[in-house]
PDB file of C-alpha atoms in Angstrom:
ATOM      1  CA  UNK A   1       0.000   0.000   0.000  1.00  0.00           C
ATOM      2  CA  UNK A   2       1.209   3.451  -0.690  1.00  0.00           C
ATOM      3  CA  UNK A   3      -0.182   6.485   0.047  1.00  0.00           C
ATOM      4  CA  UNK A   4      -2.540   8.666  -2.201  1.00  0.00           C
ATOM      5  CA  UNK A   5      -0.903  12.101  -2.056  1.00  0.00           C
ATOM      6  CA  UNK A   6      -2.626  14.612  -4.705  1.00  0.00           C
ATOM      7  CA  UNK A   7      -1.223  17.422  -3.264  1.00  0.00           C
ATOM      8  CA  UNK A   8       2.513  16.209  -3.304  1.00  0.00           C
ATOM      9  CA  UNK A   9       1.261  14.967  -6.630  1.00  0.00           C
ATOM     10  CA  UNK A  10      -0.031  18.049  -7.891  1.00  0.00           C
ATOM     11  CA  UNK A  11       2.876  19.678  -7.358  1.00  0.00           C
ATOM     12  CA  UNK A  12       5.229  17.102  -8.516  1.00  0.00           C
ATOM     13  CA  UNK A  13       3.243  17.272 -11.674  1.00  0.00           C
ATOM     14  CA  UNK A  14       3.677  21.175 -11.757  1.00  0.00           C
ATOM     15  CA  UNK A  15       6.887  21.342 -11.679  1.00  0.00           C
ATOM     16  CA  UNK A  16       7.574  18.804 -14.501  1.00  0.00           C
ATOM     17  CA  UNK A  17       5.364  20.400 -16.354  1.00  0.00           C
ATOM     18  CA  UNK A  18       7.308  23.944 -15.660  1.00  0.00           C
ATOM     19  CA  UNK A  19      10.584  22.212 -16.668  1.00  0.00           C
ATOM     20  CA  UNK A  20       8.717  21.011 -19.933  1.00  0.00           C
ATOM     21  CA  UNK A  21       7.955  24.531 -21.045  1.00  0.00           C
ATOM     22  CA  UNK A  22      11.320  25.698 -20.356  1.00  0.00           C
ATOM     23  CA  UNK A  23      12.785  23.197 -22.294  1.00  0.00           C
ATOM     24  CA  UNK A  24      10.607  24.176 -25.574  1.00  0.00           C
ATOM     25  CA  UNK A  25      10.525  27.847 -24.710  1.00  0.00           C
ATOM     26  CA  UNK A  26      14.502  27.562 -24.125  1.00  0.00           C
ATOM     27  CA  UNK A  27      15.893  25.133 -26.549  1.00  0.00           C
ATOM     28  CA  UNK A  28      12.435  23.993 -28.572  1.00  0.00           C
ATOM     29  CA  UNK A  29      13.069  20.840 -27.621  1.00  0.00           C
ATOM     30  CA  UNK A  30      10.125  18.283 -26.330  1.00  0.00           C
ATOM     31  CA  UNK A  31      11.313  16.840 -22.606  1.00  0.00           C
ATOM     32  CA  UNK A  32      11.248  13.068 -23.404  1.00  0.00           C
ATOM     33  CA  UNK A  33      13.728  11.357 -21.068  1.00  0.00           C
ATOM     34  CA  UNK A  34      13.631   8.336 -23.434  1.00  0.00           C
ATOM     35  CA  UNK A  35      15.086  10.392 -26.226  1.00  0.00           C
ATOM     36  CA  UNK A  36      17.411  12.519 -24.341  1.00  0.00           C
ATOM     37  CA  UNK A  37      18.632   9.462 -22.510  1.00  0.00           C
ATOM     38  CA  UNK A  38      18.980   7.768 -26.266  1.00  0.00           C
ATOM     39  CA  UNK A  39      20.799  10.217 -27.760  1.00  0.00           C
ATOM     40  CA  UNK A  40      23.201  10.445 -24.945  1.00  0.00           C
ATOM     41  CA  UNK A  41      24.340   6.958 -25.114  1.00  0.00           C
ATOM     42  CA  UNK A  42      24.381   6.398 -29.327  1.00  0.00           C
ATOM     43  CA  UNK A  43      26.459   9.543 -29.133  1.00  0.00           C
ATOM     44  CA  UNK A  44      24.092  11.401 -30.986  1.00  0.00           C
ATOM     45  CA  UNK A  45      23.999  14.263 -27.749  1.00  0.00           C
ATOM     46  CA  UNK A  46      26.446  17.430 -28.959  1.00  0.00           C
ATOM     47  CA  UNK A  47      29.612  17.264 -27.914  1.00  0.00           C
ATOM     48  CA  UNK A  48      31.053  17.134 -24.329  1.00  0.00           C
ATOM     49  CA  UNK A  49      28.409  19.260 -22.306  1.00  0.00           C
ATOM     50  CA  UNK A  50      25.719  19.518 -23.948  1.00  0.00           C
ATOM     51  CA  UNK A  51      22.368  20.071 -23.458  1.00  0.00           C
ATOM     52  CA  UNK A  52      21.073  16.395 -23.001  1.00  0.00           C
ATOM     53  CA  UNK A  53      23.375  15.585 -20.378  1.00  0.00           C
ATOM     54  CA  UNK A  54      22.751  18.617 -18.589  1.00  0.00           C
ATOM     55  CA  UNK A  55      19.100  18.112 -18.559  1.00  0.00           C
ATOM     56  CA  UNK A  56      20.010  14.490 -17.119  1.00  0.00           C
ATOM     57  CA  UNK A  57      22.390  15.878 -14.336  1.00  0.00           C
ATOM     58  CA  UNK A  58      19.739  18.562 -13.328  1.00  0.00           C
ATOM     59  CA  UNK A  59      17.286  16.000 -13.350  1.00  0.00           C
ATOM     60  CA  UNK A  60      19.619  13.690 -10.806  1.00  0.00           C
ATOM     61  CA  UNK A  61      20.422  17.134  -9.019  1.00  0.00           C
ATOM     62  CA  UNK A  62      16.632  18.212  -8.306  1.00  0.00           C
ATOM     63  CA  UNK A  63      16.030  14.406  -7.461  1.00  0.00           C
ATOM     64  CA  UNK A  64      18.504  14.768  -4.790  1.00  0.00           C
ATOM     65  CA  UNK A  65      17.661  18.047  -3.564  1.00  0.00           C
ATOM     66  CA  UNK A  66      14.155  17.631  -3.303  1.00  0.00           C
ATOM     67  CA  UNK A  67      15.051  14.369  -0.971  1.00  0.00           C
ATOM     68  CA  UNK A  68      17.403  16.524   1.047  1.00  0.00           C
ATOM     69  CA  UNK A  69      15.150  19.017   1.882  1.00  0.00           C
ATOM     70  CA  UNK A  70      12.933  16.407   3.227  1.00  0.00           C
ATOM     71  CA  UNK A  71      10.225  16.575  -0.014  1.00  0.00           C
ATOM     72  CA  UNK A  72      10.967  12.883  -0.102  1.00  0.00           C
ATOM     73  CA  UNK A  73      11.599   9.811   1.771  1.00  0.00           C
ATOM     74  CA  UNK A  74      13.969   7.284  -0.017  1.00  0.00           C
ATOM     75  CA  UNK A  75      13.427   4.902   2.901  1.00  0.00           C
ATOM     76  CA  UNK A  76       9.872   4.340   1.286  1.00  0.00           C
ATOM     77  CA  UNK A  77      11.279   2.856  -1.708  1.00  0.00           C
ATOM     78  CA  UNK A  78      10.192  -0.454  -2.827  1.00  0.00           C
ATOM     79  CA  UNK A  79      11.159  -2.564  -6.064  1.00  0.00           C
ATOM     80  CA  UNK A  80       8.405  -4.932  -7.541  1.00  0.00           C
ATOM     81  CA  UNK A  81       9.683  -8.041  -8.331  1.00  0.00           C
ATOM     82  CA  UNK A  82      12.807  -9.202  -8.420  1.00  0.00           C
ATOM     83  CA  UNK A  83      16.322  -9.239 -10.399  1.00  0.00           C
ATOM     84  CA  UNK A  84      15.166 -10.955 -13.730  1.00  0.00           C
ATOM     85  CA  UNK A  85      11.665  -8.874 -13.815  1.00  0.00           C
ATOM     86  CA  UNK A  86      13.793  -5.718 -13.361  1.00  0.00           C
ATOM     87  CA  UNK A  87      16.015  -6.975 -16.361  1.00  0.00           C
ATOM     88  CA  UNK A  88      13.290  -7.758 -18.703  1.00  0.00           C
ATOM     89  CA  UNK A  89      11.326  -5.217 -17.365  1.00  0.00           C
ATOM     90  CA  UNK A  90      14.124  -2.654 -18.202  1.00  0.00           C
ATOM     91  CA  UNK A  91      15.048  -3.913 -22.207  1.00  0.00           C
ATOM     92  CA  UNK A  92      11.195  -3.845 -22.720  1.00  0.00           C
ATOM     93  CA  UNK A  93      10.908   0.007 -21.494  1.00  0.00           C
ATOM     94  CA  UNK A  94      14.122   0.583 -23.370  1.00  0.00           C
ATOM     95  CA  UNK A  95      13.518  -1.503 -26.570  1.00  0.00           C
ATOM     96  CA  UNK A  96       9.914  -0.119 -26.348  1.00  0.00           C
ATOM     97  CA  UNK A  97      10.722   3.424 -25.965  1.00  0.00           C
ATOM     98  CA  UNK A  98      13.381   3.476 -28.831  1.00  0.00           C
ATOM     99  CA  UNK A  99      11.141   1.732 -31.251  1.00  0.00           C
ATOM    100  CA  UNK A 100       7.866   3.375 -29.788  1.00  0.00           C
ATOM    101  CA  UNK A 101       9.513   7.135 -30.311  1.00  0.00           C
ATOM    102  CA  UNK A 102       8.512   7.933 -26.543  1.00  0.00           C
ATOM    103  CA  UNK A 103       7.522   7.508 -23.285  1.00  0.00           C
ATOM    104  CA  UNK A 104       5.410   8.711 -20.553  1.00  0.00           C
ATOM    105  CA  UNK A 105       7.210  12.389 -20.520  1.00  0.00           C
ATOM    106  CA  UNK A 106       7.804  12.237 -24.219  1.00  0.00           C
ATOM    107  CA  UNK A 107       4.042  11.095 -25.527  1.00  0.00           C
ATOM    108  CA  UNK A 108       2.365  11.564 -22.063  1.00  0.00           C
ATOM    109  CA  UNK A 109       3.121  15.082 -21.520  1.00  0.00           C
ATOM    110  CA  UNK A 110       4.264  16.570 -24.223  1.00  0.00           C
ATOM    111  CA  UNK A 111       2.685  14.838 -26.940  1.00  0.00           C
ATOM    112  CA  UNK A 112      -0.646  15.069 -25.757  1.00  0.00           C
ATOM    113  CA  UNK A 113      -0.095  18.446 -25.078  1.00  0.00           C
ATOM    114  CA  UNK A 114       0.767  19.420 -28.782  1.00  0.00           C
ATOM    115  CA  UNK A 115      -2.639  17.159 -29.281  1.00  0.00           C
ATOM    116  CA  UNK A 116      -0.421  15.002 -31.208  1.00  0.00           C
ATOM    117  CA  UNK A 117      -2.253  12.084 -32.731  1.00  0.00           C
ATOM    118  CA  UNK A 118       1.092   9.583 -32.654  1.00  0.00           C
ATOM    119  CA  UNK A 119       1.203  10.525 -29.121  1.00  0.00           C
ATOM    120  CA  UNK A 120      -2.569   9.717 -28.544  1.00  0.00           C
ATOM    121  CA  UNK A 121      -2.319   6.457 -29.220  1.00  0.00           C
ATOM    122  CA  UNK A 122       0.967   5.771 -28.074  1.00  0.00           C
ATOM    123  CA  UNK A 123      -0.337   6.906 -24.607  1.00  0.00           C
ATOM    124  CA  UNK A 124      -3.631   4.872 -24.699  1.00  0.00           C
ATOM    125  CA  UNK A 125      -1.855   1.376 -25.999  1.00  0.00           C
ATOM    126  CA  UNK A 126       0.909   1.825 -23.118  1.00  0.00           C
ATOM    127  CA  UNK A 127      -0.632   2.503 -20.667  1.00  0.00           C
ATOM    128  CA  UNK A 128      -3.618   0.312 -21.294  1.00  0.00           C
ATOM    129  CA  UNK A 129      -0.958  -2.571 -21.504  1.00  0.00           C
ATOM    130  CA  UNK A 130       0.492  -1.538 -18.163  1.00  0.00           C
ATOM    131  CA  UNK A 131      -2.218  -1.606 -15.902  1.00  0.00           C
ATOM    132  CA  UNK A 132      -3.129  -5.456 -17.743  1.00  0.00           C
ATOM    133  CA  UNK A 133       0.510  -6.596 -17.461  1.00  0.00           C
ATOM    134  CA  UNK A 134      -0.105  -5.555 -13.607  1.00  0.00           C
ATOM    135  CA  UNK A 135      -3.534  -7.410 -13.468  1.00  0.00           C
ATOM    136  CA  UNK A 136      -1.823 -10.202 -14.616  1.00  0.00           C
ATOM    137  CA  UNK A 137       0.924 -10.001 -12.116  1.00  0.00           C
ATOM    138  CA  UNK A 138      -0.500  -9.246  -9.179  1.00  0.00           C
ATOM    139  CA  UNK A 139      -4.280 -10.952  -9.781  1.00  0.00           C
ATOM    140  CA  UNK A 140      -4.018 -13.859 -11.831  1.00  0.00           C
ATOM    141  CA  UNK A 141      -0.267 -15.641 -11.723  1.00  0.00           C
ATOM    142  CA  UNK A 142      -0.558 -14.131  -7.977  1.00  0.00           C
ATOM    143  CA  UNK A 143       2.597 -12.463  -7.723  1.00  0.00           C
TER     144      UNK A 143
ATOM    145  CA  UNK B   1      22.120  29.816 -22.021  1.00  0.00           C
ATOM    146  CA  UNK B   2      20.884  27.107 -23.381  1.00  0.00           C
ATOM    147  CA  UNK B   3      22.948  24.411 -21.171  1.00  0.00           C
ATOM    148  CA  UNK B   4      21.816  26.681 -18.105  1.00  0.00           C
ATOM    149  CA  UNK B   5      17.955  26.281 -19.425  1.00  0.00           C
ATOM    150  CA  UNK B   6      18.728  22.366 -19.983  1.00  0.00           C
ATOM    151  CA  UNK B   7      19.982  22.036 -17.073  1.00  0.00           C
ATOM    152  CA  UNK B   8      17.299  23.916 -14.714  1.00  0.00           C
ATOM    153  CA  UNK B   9      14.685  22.276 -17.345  1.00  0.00           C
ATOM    154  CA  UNK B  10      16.480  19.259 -15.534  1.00  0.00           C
ATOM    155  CA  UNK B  11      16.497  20.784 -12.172  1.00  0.00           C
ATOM    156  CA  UNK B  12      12.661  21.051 -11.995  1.00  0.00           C
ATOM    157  CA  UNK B  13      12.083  17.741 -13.685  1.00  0.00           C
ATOM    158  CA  UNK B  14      13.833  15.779 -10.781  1.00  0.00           C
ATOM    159  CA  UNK B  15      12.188  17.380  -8.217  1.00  0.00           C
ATOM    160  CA  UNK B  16       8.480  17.223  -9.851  1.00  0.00           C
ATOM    161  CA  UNK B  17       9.376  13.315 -10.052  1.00  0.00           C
ATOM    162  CA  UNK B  18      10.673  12.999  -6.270  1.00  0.00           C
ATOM    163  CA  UNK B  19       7.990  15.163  -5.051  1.00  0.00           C
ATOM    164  CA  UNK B  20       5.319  13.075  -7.095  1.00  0.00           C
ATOM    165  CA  UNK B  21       6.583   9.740  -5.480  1.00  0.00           C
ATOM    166  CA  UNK B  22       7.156   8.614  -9.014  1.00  0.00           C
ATOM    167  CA  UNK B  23      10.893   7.692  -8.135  1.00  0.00           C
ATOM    168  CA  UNK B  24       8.781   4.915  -6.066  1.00  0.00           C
ATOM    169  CA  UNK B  25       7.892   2.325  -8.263  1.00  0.00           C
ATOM    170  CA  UNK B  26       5.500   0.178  -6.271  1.00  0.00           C
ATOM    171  CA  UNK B  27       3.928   3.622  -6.141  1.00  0.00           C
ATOM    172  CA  UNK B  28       3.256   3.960  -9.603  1.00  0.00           C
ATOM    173  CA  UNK B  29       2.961   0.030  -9.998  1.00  0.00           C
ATOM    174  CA  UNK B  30       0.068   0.309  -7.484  1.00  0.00           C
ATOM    175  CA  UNK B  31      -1.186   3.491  -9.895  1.00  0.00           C
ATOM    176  CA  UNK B  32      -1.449   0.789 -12.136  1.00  0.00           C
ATOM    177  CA  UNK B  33      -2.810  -2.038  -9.802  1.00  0.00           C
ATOM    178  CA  UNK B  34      -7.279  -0.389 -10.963  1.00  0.00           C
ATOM    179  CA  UNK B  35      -8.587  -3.473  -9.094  1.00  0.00           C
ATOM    180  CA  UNK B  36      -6.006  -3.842  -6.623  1.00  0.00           C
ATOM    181  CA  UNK B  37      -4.166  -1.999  -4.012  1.00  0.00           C
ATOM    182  CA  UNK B  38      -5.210   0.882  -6.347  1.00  0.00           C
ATOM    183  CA  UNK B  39      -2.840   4.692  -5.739  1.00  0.00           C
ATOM    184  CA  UNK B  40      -4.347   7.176  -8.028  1.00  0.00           C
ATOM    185  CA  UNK B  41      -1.529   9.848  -6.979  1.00  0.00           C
ATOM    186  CA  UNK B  42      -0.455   9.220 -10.627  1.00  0.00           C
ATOM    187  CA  UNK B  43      -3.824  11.381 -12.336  1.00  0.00           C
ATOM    188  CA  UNK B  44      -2.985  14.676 -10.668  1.00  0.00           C
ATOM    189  CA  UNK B  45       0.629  14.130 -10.963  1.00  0.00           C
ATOM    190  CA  UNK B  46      -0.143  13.858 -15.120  1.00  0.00           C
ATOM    191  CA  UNK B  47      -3.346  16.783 -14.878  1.00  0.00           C
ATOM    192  CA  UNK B  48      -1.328  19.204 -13.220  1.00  0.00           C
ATOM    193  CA  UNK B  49       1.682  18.461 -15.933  1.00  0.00           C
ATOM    194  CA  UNK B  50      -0.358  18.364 -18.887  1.00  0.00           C
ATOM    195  CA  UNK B  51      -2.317  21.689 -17.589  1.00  0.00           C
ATOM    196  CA  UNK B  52       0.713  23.371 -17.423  1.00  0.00           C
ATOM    197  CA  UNK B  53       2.514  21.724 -20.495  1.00  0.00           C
ATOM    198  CA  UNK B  54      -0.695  22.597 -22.808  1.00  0.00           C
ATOM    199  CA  UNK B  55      -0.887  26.162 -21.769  1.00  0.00           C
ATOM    200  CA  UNK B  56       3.147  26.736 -22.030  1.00  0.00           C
ATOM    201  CA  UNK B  57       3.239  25.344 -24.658  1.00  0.00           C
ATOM    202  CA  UNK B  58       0.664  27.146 -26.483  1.00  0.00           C
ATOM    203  CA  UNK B  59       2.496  30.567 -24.831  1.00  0.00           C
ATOM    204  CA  UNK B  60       6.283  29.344 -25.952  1.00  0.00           C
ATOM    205  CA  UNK B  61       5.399  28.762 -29.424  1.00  0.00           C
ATOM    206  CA  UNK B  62       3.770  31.122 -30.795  1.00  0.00           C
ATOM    207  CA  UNK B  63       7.055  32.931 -30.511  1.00  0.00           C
ATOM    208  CA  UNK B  64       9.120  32.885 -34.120  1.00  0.00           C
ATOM    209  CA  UNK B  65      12.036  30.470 -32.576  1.00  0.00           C
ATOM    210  CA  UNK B  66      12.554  29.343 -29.141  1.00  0.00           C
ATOM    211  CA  UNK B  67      14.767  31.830 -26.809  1.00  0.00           C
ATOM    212  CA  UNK B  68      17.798  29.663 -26.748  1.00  0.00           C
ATOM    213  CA  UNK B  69      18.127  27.586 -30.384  1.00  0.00           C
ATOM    214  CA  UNK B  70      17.686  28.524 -33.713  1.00  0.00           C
ATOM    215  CA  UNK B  71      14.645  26.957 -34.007  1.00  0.00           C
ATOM    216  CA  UNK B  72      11.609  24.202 -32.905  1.00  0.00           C
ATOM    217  CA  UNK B  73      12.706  20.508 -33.415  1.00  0.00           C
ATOM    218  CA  UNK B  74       9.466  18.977 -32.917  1.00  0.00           C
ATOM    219  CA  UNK B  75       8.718  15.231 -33.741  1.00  0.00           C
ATOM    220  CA  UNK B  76       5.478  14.375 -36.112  1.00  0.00           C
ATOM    221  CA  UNK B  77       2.431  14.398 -34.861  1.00  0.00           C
ATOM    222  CA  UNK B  78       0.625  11.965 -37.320  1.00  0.00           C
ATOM    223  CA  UNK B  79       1.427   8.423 -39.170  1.00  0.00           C
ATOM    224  CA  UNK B  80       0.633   5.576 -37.045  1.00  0.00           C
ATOM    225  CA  UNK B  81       2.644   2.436 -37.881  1.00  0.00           C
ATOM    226  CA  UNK B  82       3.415  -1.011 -36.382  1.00  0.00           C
ATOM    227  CA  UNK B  83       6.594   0.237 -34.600  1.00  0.00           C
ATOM    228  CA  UNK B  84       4.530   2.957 -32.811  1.00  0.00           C
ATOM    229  CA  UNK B  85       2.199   0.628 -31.670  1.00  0.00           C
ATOM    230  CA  UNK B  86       4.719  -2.199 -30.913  1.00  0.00           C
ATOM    231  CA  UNK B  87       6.952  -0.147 -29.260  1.00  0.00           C
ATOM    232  CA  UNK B  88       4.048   1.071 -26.482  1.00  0.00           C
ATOM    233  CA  UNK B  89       3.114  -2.489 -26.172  1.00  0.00           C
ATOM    234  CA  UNK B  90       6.850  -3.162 -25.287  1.00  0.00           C
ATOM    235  CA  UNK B  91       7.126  -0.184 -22.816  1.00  0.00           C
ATOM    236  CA  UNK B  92       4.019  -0.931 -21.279  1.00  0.00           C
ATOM    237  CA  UNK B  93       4.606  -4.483 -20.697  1.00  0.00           C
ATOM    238  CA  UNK B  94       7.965  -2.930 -19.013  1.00  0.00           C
ATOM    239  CA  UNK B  95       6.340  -0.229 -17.293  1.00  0.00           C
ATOM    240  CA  UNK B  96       3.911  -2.755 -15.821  1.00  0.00           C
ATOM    241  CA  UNK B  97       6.668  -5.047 -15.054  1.00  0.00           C
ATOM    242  CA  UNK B  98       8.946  -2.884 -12.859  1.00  0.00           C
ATOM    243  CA  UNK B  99       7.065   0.548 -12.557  1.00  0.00           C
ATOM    244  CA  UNK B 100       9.605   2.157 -13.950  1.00  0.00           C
ATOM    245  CA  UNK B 101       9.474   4.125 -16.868  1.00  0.00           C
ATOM    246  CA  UNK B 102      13.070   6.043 -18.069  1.00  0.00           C
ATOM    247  CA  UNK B 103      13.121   9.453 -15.915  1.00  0.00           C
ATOM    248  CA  UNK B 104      12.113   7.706 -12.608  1.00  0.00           C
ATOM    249  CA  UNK B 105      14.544   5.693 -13.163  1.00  0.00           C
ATOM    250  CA  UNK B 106      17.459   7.386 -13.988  1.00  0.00           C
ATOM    251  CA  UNK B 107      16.528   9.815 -11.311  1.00  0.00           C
ATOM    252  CA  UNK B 108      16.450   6.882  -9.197  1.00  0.00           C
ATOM    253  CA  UNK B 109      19.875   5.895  -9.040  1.00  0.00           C
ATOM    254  CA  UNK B 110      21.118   9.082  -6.617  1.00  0.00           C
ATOM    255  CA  UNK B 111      19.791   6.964  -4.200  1.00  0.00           C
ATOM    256  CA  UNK B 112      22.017   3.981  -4.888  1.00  0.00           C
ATOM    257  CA  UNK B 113      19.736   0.867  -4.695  1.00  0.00           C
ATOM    258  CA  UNK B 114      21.563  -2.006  -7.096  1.00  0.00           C
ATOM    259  CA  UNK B 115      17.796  -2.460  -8.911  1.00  0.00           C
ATOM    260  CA  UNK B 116      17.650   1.102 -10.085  1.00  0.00           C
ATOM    261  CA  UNK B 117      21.362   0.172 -11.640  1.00  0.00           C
ATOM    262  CA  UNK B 118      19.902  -2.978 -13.060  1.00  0.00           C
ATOM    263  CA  UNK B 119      17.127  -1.435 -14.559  1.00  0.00           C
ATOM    264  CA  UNK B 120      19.091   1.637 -15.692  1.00  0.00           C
ATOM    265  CA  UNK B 121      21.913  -0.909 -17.428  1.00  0.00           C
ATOM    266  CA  UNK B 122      19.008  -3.191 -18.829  1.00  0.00           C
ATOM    267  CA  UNK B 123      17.117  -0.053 -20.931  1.00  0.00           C
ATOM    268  CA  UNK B 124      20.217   1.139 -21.709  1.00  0.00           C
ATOM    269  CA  UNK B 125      20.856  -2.312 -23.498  1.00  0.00           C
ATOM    270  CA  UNK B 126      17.418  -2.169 -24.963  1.00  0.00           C
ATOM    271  CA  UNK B 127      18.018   1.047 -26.355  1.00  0.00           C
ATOM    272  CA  UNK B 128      21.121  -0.113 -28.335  1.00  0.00           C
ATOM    273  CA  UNK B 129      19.475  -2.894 -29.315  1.00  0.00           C
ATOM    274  CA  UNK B 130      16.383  -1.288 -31.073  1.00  0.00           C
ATOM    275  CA  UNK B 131      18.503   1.591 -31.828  1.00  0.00           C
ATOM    276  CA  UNK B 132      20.493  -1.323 -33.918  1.00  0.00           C
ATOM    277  CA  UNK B 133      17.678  -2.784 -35.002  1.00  0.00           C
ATOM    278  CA  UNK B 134      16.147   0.307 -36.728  1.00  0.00           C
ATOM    279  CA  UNK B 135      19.531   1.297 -38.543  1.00  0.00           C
ATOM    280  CA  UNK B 136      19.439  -2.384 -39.702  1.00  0.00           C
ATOM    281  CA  UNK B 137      16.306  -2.960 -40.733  1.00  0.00           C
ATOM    282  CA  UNK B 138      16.698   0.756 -42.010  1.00  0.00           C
ATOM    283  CA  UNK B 139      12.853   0.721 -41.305  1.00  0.00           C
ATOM    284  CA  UNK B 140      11.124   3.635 -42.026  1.00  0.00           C
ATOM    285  CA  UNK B 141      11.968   7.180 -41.451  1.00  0.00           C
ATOM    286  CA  UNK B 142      14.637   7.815 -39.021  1.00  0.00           C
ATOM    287  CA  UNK B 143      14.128   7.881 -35.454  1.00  0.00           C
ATOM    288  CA  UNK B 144      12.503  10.374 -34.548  1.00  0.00           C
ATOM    289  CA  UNK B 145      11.619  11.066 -30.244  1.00  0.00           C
ATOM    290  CA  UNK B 146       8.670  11.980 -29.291  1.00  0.00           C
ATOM    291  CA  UNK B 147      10.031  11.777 -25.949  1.00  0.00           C
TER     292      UNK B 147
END
């Protein structure tokens, strides 16, 4: 059981939403940690600083931060699972994200925001297959 | 000026996710868990972005080129094909699997549990490997991120 926060929520979703709009209104560039992440390791990022591993250091920084000044308890943490889920789990969401041209910042916020139609039903198929691939975890092979 | 926006773009994007709880994954596995042990944090968290992301948006580009960058590199909006589709189906399955989607993650690591390395190391893999794949296959137009 975890907690439903909306507040913390709320504002959590504020803020990446702030950080969004900075990133078009700054660079025109849509925040999709999938791509930046990509790009970074095919060495398709610019050069030795730039901007897509700064967004990823700011994003570790802020992560930290936010934890020091108490806006979040790392002690709470749980994995699902265990080592091989967390394996395949992680070259599906990479595979997935490469081939899919997104994820949840990339389609989920942004797309949907530019009311793109990719983006649409990117969102719908993902996220429709997460919360059966759950069912089917927790429910029916009763993990 | 445009590494400082990238990286405070950055700064505000790791604390909306620790803030959230989304750096929890059982938190947003349970998000996902509708008949079970059901956390709905996960709907505000993506309102509140999308409210703000939809207005900015709107604000930011109406403006000739962005502040920073010569100009808007924005990904298509239309042409659905089998790798869009596929490649949800993939990341959801994944998603579903761990709770993790690729900013949690990544974001997760400053806190130095060995899954958030496993995952981080395994999506990197699967990355390369589609990434591979695609120049292979030379399917299609070239990658283009949506996110």
């Amino acid at each position: 059981m975890t907690d439903f926060t909306p507040l913390a929520g709320t504002a959590g979703g504020l803020l990446i939403g702030l950080s969004a709009v900075i990133l078009m209104g700054g660079l025109g560039r849509i925040a999709g940690v999938s791509g930046i992440f990509r790009m970074l390791i095919t060495g398709q990022a610019e050069g030795a600083a730039g901007w897509q591993l700064l967004f990823l250091l700011g994003l570790l920084g802020g992560t930290i931060l936010t934890a020091l000044l108490g806006g979040f308890d790392p002690g709470t943490i749980v994995f699902p699972g265990n080592p091989l889920t967390t394996v395949i789990g992680g070259l599906l969401v990479g595979a997935g994200t490469v081939l899919g041209s997104g994820c949840t910042s990339g389609h989920g916020i942004c797309g949907l925001s530019r009311l793109s139609q990719r983006s649409i039903v990117s969102t719908v198929t993902f996220m429709a297959v997460a919360v059966v691939t759950v069912y089917l975890i927790r429910h029916v092979m009763g993990g | 000026m445009q590494r400082l926006a990238a990286l405070l773009a950055g700064l505000m994007f790791g604390a909306g996710l620790a803030l959230s709880g989304m750096v929890n994954p059982i938190k947003v596995q349970n998000f996902l868990d509708i008949s079970g042990t059901w956390d709905p944090t996960l709907i505000f968290v993506m309102g509140a972005g999308l409210a703000v992301t939809f207005t900015g948006y709107r604000l930011v580009m109406q403006q000739p080129q962005p502040l920073f960058a010569p100009g808007f590199a924005l990904p298509p909006t239309h042409g659905i094909d089998q790798r869009l589709v596929g490649g949800a189906c993939l990341f959801g399955a994944g998603w579903g699997l761990t709770g993790f989607c690729p900013g949690p993650a990544i974001a997760s690591l400053v806190f130095g549990y060995w899954p958030s390395v496993l995952f981080v190391a395994a999506m990197a893999a699967g990355m390369l490997a589609a990434h591979w794949f695609i120049r292979r296959t030379g399917s299609g137009a070239p990658e283009n991120s949506d996110g």
